[in-house]
Coordinates of N, CA and C in Angstrom, one line a residue:
X446 N 25.9 3.5 -43.3 CA 24.9 4.4 -43.2 C 23.6 4.4 -44.5
X447 N 22.5 4.4 -44.4 CA 21.6 4.5 -45.7 C 21.3 6.3 -45.4
X448 N 20.9 6.6 -46.3 CA 19.8 7.7 -46.6 C 18.7 7.7 -47.1
X449 N 17.9 8.0 -46.3 CA 16.3 7.9 -46.5 C 15.7 9.6 -46.6
X450 N 14.4 9.6 -47.5 CA 13.9 10.8 -47.7 C 12.6 10.7 -47.0
X451 N 12.2 11.6 -46.2 CA 11.1 11.6 -45.7 C 10.3 13.2 -45.8
X452 N 9.0 13.3 -45.9 CA 8.2 14.3 -46.1 C 7.9 15.1 -45.0
X453 N 8.4 16.1 -44.7 CA 8.2 16.7 -43.4 C 6.8 17.2 -43.1
X454 N 5.9 17.3 -44.0 CA 4.8 17.9 -43.8 C 3.6 16.8 -43.7
X455 N 4.0 15.6 -43.6 CA 3.7 14.4 -43.1 C 3.6 14.2 -41.8
X456 N 2.7 13.4 -41.1 CA 2.6 13.1 -39.5 C 3.7 12.3 -39.3
X457 N 4.3 12.6 -38.0 CA 5.2 12.0 -37.5 C 5.5 10.0 -37.8
X458 N 4.6 9.5 -37.3 CA 4.0 8.6 -37.7 C 4.4 7.8 -39.1
X459 N 3.9 8.7 -39.8 CA 4.0 8.6 -41.3 C 5.6 8.7 -41.8
X460 N 6.1 9.7 -41.0 CA 7.8 10.1 -41.6 C 8.5 8.8 -41.0
X461 N 8.0 7.9 -39.8 CA 8.9 6.9 -39.3 C 8.4 5.8 -39.8
X462 N 7.2 5.6 -40.5 CA 7.1 4.7 -41.3 C 7.8 4.5 -43.1
X463 N 7.8 5.9 -43.3 CA 8.7 6.2 -44.5 C 10.0 5.6 -44.1
X464 N 10.6 6.2 -43.3 CA 12.1 6.2 -43.3 C 12.2 4.3 -43.1
X465 N 11.5 3.5 -42.2 CA 11.5 2.3 -41.7 C 11.2 1.4 -43.0
X466 N 10.4 1.8 -43.9 CA 10.1 1.0 -45.1 C 11.2 1.3 -46.1
X467 N 11.9 2.4 -46.3 CA 12.8 2.5 -47.1 C 14.1 1.9 -46.5
X468 N 14.4 1.7 -45.2 CA 15.7 1.2 -44.8 C 15.3 -0.3 -45.1
X469 N 14.2 -0.9 -44.7 CA 13.8 -2.2 -45.0 C 14.1 -2.8 -46.3
X470 N 13.6 -1.6 -47.4 CA 13.8 -1.9 -49.0 C 15.3 -2.2 -49.2
X471 N 16.1 -1.0 -48.8 CA 17.2 -0.8 -49.3 C 18.4 -2.1 -49.0
X472 N 17.9 -2.7 -47.4 CA 18.6 -3.7 -46.8 C 18.4 -5.0 -47.7
X473 N 17.2 -5.0 -48.3 CA 16.6 -6.2 -49.1 C 16.6 -6.2 -50.5
X474 N 17.3 -4.9 -50.9 CA 17.5 -4.8 -52.4 C 16.4 -4.6 -53.1
X475 N 15.4 -3.9 -52.5 CA 14.0 -3.7 -53.1 C 13.8 -2.0 -53.5
X476 N 12.9 -1.4 -54.2 CA 12.7 -0.3 -54.2 C 11.1 0.1 -53.5
X477 N 11.3 1.3 -52.9 CA 9.8 1.5 -52.7 C 9.4 2.7 -53.6
X478 N 8.3 3.3 -53.6 CA 7.9 4.8 -54.6 C 7.8 5.8 -53.4
X479 N 8.8 6.7 -54.0 CA 9.0 7.8 -52.6 C 7.6 8.9 -52.7
X480 N 6.7 8.6 -53.9 CA 5.6 9.4 -54.0 C 4.9 8.9 -53.3
X481 N 4.5 7.9 -52.6 CA 3.4 7.3 -51.7 C 3.6 7.7 -50.5
X482 N 2.8 7.7 -49.5 CA 2.5 8.3 -48.2 C 3.7 7.2 -47.7
X483 N 4.0 7.4 -46.1 CA 5.0 7.0 -45.7 C 4.3 5.6 -45.2
X484 N 3.2 5.5 -44.8 CA 2.6 4.1 -44.6 C 2.7 3.5 -45.5
X485 N 2.5 3.8 -46.9 CA 2.4 2.7 -47.9 C 3.6 2.4 -48.4
X486 N 4.9 3.4 -48.0 CA 6.3 2.8 -48.4 C 6.2 1.6 -47.4
X487 N 6.2 2.0 -46.0 CA 6.5 0.6 -45.1 C 5.6 -0.4 -45.7
X488 N 4.4 -0.6 -45.8 CA 3.4 -1.6 -46.5 C 4.2 -2.2 -47.5
X489 N 4.7 -1.4 -48.5 CA 5.2 -2.0 -49.7 C 6.4 -2.8 -49.7
X490 N 7.5 -2.0 -48.5 CA 8.5 -3.0 -48.1 C 8.3 -4.3 -47.8
X491 N 7.5 -4.3 -46.5 CA 6.9 -5.7 -46.0 C 6.1 -6.4 -46.8
X492 N 5.7 -6.1 -47.7 CA 5.1 -6.9 -48.7 C 5.7 -7.6 -49.7
X493 N 6.9 -6.7 -50.2 CA 7.7 -7.5 -51.1 C 8.7 -8.4 -50.4
X494 N 9.0 -8.2 -49.2 CA 10.0 -9.2 -48.4 C 9.3 -10.4 -48.0
X495 N 7.7 -10.1 -47.8 CA 7.1 -11.4 -47.1 C 7.1 -12.1 -48.6
X496 N 6.7 -11.6 -49.7 CA 6.5 -12.3 -51.1 C 7.7 -13.1 -51.3
X497 N 9.0 -12.1 -51.2 CA 10.3 -12.9 -51.7 C 10.6 -14.0 -50.9
X498 N 10.4 -14.0 -49.4 CA 10.6 -14.9 -48.6 C 9.9 -16.2 -48.7
X499 N 8.6 -16.0 -49.4 CA 7.8 -17.1 -50.0 C 7.8 -17.6 -51.3
X500 N 8.5 -17.1 -52.1 CA 9.0 -17.5 -53.4 C 7.8 -16.6 -54.0
X501 N 7.3 -15.5 -54.0 CA 6.3 -14.8 -54.8 C 6.9 -13.7 -55.3
X502 N 6.0 -13.1 -56.3 CA 6.6 -11.7 -57.0 C 4.9 -10.8 -56.7
X503 N 5.8 -9.8 -56.2 CA 4.4 -8.9 -55.8 C 4.0 -7.7 -57.3
X504 N 3.0 -7.2 -57.6 CA 3.1 -6.4 -59.0 C 3.2 -4.9 -58.4
X505 N 4.5 -4.5 -59.1 CA 4.9 -3.3 -58.2 C 3.9 -2.1 -58.7
X506 N 3.1 -2.4 -59.5 CA 2.3 -1.4 -60.1 C 1.1 -1.0 -58.9
X507 N 1.2 -2.0 -57.9 CA 0.1 -1.8 -56.9 C 0.5 -0.6 -56.1
X508 N -0.4 -0.4 -55.5 CA 0.2 0.6 -54.3 C 0.9 -0.2 -53.2
X509 N 1.4 0.4 -52.3 CA 2.2 0.1 -51.2 C 1.4 -0.6 -50.5
X510 N 0.2 -0.4 -50.0 CA -0.8 -1.2 -49.6 C -1.3 -2.8 -50.2
X511 N -1.5 -2.2 -51.5 CA -2.0 -3.5 -52.4 C -0.8 -4.2 -52.5
X512 N 0.6 -3.9 -52.4 CA 1.4 -4.9 -52.3 C 1.6 -6.0 -51.3
X513 N 1.2 -5.1 -50.2 CA 1.3 -6.2 -48.9 C 0.2 -6.9 -48.9
X514 N -1.1 -6.3 -49.2 CA -2.1 -7.5 -49.6 C -1.8 -8.6 -50.3
X515 N -1.3 -8.0 -51.3 CA -1.0 -9.2 -52.7 C -0.6 -10.4 -52.0
X516 N 0.7 -10.0 -51.2 CA 1.5 -11.1 -50.6 C 1.1 -11.8 -49.8
X517 N 0.2 -11.2 -49.0 CA -0.7 -12.0 -47.9 C -1.7 -12.8 -48.4
X518 N -2.1 -12.4 -49.3 CA -3.2 -13.2 -50.2 C -2.6 -14.6 -50.9
X519 N -1.4 -14.4 -51.5 CA -0.8 -15.6 -51.9 C -0.1 -16.5 -51.0
X520 N 0.5 -15.8 -49.8 CA 0.8 -16.8 -48.8 C -0.2 -17.7 -48.2
X521 N -1.4 -17.0 -47.7 CA -2.7 -17.6 -47.6 C -3.3 -18.9 -48.5
X522 N -3.3 -18.2 -49.7 CA -3.6 -19.3 -50.8 C -3.0 -20.2 -50.9
X523 N -1.5 -20.5 -50.7 CA -0.8 -21.4 -50.8 C -1.1 -22.6 -50.0
X524 N -1.0 -21.8 -48.5 CA -1.0 -22.5 -47.3 C -2.5 -23.1 -47.2
X525 N -3.5 -22.6 -47.6 CA -5.0 -23.3 -47.5 C -5.5 -24.2 -49.1
X526 N -4.5 -23.8 -49.8 CA -4.8 -24.8 -51.1 C -6.1 -24.0 -51.8
X527 N -5.9 -22.8 -51.8 CA -7.2 -22.1 -52.7 C -6.7 -21.1 -53.6
X528 N -7.6 -20.7 -54.7 CA -6.9 -19.9 -55.8 C -6.9 -18.6 -55.5
X529 N -6.3 -17.7 -56.1 CA -6.8 -16.2 -55.8 C -7.4 -15.8 -57.3
X530 N -8.1 -15.0 -56.9 CA -9.3 -14.4 -58.0 C -7.9 -13.2 -58.7
X531 N -8.3 -13.3 -60.3 CA -7.3 -12.3 -61.0 C -8.0 -11.0 -61.4
X532 N -9.1 -10.9 -60.7 CA -10.0 -9.9 -61.4 C -9.9 -8.8 -59.7
X533 N -10.0 -7.4 -59.8 CA -10.4 -7.2 -58.5 C -9.0 -6.2 -58.2
X534 N -9.1 -5.2 -57.0 CA -7.9 -4.9 -56.2 C -7.7 -5.8 -55.3
X535 N -6.1 -5.3 -54.8 CA -5.4 -6.7 -54.0 C -6.2 -6.6 -52.9
X536 N -7.0 -5.7 -52.3 CA -7.6 -5.9 -51.0 C -8.8 -7.1 -51.5
X537 N -9.3 -6.6 -52.5 CA -10.6 -7.4 -52.8 C -10.2 -9.0 -53.2
X538 N -9.2 -9.2 -53.5 CA -8.7 -10.3 -54.0 C -8.1 -11.1 -52.4
X539 N -7.3 -10.3 -51.8 CA -7.3 -10.9 -50.3 C -8.7 -11.1 -49.4
X540 N -9.8 -10.3 -49.6 CA -10.7 -10.8 -49.2 C -11.3 -12.3 -49.6
X541 N -11.4 -12.0 -51.0 CA -11.9 -13.5 -51.6 C -10.9 -14.5 -51.1
X542 N -9.7 -15.0 -50.7 CA -9.0 -15.7 -50.3 C -9.7 -15.9 -49.1
X543 N -9.7 -14.9 -48.1 CA -10.3 -15.5 -46.8 C -11.6 -15.9 -46.8
X544 N -12.6 -15.4 -47.7 CA -13.9 -16.1 -47.8 C -13.7 -17.9 -48.4
X545 N -12.8 -17.7 -49.4 CA -12.6 -19.4 -50.0 C -11.9 -20.2 -48.8
X546 N -11.3 -19.5 -47.8 CA -10.7 -20.5 -46.8 C -11.5 -20.8 -45.6
X547 N -12.5 -19.8 -45.3 CA -13.8 -19.9 -44.4 C -14.5 -21.0 -44.8
X548 N -14.7 -20.8 -46.3 CA -15.7 -21.8 -47.1 C -15.3 -23.5 -46.8
X549 N -13.8 -23.6 -47.1 CA -13.6 -24.7 -47.1 C -13.3 -25.4 -45.4
X550 N -13.4 -24.8 -44.4 CA -13.5 -24.9 -43.2 C -14.6 -25.8 -42.6
X551 N -14.1 -26.6 -41.9 CA -15.1 -27.6 -41.3 C -15.6 -26.8 -40.1
X552 N -17.0 -27.2 -39.4 CA -17.3 -27.1 -38.4 C -16.8 -26.7 -37.1
X553 N -16.0 -27.5 -36.8 CA -14.7 -27.5 -35.8 C -13.8 -26.4 -36.0
X554 N -13.2 -26.5 -37.2 CA -12.0 -25.4 -37.4 C -12.8 -23.9 -37.3
X555 N -14.2 -24.0 -37.8 CA -14.7 -22.6 -37.7 C -15.1 -22.0 -36.2
X556 N -15.6 -23.3 -35.3 CA -15.8 -23.1 -34.0 C -14.6 -22.5 -33.1
X557 N -13.1 -23.2 -33.8 CA -12.1 -23.1 -33.1 C -11.6 -21.8 -33.0
X558 N -11.7 -20.9 -34.3 CA -11.4 -19.5 -34.9 C -12.0 -18.7 -34.1
X559 N -13.6 -19.0 -34.1 CA -14.1 -18.4 -33.5 C -14.0 -18.2 -32.0
X560 N -13.6 -19.2 -31.4 CA -12.9 -19.2 -29.9 C -12.1 -18.4 -29.7
X561 N -10.7 -18.6 -30.6 CA -9.6 -17.6 -30.7 C -10.0 -15.9 -30.5
X562 N -11.2 -15.9 -31.5 CA -11.5 -14.5 -31.7 C -12.0 -13.8 -30.7
X563 N -13.0 -14.6 -30.0 CA -13.4 -14.2 -28.5 C -12.5 -13.7 -27.9
X564 N -11.5 -14.8 -27.4 CA -10.4 -14.9 -26.6 C -9.7 -13.3 -26.7
X565 N -9.1 -13.3 -27.8 CA -8.3 -11.9 -28.4 C -9.2 -10.8 -27.9
X566 N -10.4 -10.9 -28.5 CA -11.4 -9.4 -28.1 C -11.1 -9.2 -26.9
X567 N -11.3 -10.4 -26.0 CA -11.6 -9.8 -24.6 C -10.1 -9.4 -24.1
X568 N -9.2 -10.1 -24.3 CA -7.8 -9.8 -24.1 C -7.7 -8.1 -24.1
X569 N -7.9 -7.7 -25.4 CA -7.9 -6.6 -25.8 C -9.0 -5.5 -25.0
X570 N -10.1 -5.8 -24.5 CA -10.7 -5.3 -23.6 C -10.4 -5.2 -22.4
X571 N -9.9 -6.2 -21.9 CA -9.0 -6.1 -20.4 C -8.0 -5.4 -20.4
X572 N -7.0 -5.5 -21.3 CA -6.2 -4.5 -21.8 C -6.3 -3.0 -21.6
X573 N -7.2 -2.4 -22.2 CA -7.6 -1.5 -22.2 C -8.4 -1.1 -21.0
X574 N -9.2 -1.6 -20.3 CA -9.9 -1.4 -19.1 C -8.6 -1.1 -18.0
X575 N -7.6 -2.1 -18.3 CA -6.7 -1.9 -17.0 C -5.9 -0.7 -17.5
X576 N -5.6 -0.1 -18.3 CA -4.7 0.6 -18.8 C -5.8 1.9 -18.4
X577 N -6.9 2.1 -18.8 CA -7.7 3.2 -18.0 C -8.0 3.4 -16.9
X578 N -7.8 2.3 -15.9 CA -8.0 2.4 -14.5 C -6.8 2.3 -13.8
X579 N -5.8 2.6 -14.3 CA -4.6 2.4 -13.3 C -4.7 3.0 -11.9
X580 N -5.2 4.2 -12.1 CA -5.2 5.3 -11.0 C -6.5 5.1 -10.5
X581 N -7.1 3.8 -9.7 CA -8.4 3.8 -9.2 C -8.8 4.8 -7.8
X582 N -7.6 4.9 -7.3 CA -7.9 5.7 -6.0 C -8.4 7.4 -6.5
X583 N -7.7 7.7 -7.8 CA -8.3 8.9 -7.8 C -10.0 9.3 -8.0
X584 N -10.9 9.7 -7.0 CA -12.1 10.0 -7.2 C -12.6 10.4 -8.5
X585 N -12.2 10.7 -9.6 CA -12.9 11.2 -10.6 C -12.8 9.8 -11.5
X586 N -12.0 8.7 -11.3 CA -12.4 7.5 -12.5 C -13.7 6.7 -11.7
X587 N -14.1 6.1 -12.8 CA -15.3 5.3 -12.4 C -15.0 4.0 -11.3
X588 N -15.9 3.5 -10.7 CA -15.7 2.4 -9.8 C -16.4 1.1 -10.4
X589 N -17.0 1.3 -11.4 CA -18.1 0.1 -11.6 C -17.1 -0.5 -12.8
X590 N -17.1 -1.7 -12.9 CA -16.2 -2.4 -14.1 C -17.2 -2.3 -15.3
X591 N -16.5 -2.4 -16.4 CA -17.3 -2.5 -17.9 C -18.1 -3.6 -17.8
X592 N -18.9 -4.0 -18.9 CA -19.9 -4.9 -18.8 C -19.7 -6.3 -18.8
X593 N -18.1 -6.6 -19.6 CA -17.7 -7.7 -19.7 C -16.9 -8.2 -18.6
X594 N -16.4 -7.1 -17.5 CA -15.8 -7.5 -16.6 C -16.8 -7.8 -15.3
X595 N -18.0 -7.6 -15.3 CA -18.9 -7.5 -14.5 C -19.4 -9.2 -14.0
X596 N -19.7 -9.6 -12.9 CA -20.1 -11.0 -12.8 C -21.0 -11.0 -13.1
X597 N -21.5 -12.2 -13.6 CA -23.3 -12.4 -14.3 C -23.9 -13.1 -13.4

């Protein structure tokens, strides 16, 4: 049984993230900064774990979110053969890696990525619509489908 410390005047979600992050860190031999928000503790733990699994180190002076972004940038850069900038915040460096990957893509790859993105967005919209209209027999619910569901 592991002991975790959560801040009770944070939201329940952040308390859960805090506990989960601390447990993940302890289980894998890491430390998370308990002065950060619960969400950042969870990001820190997952970033450190991602980096370790892929043979990288993360800068522990970065915020928890920064550690997660930096680990993601390192993994993507290795997969796609691009360089990580040394300047800027972890998030800016991750964005630079995404831009470099996009710049190296062929037109077919760009088109495939766009098609996947559109399909993912449509699935999310459909899921939200289905959730909202579960009780269509109730008169207070709208009968007309949203624009993306209407026949053209």
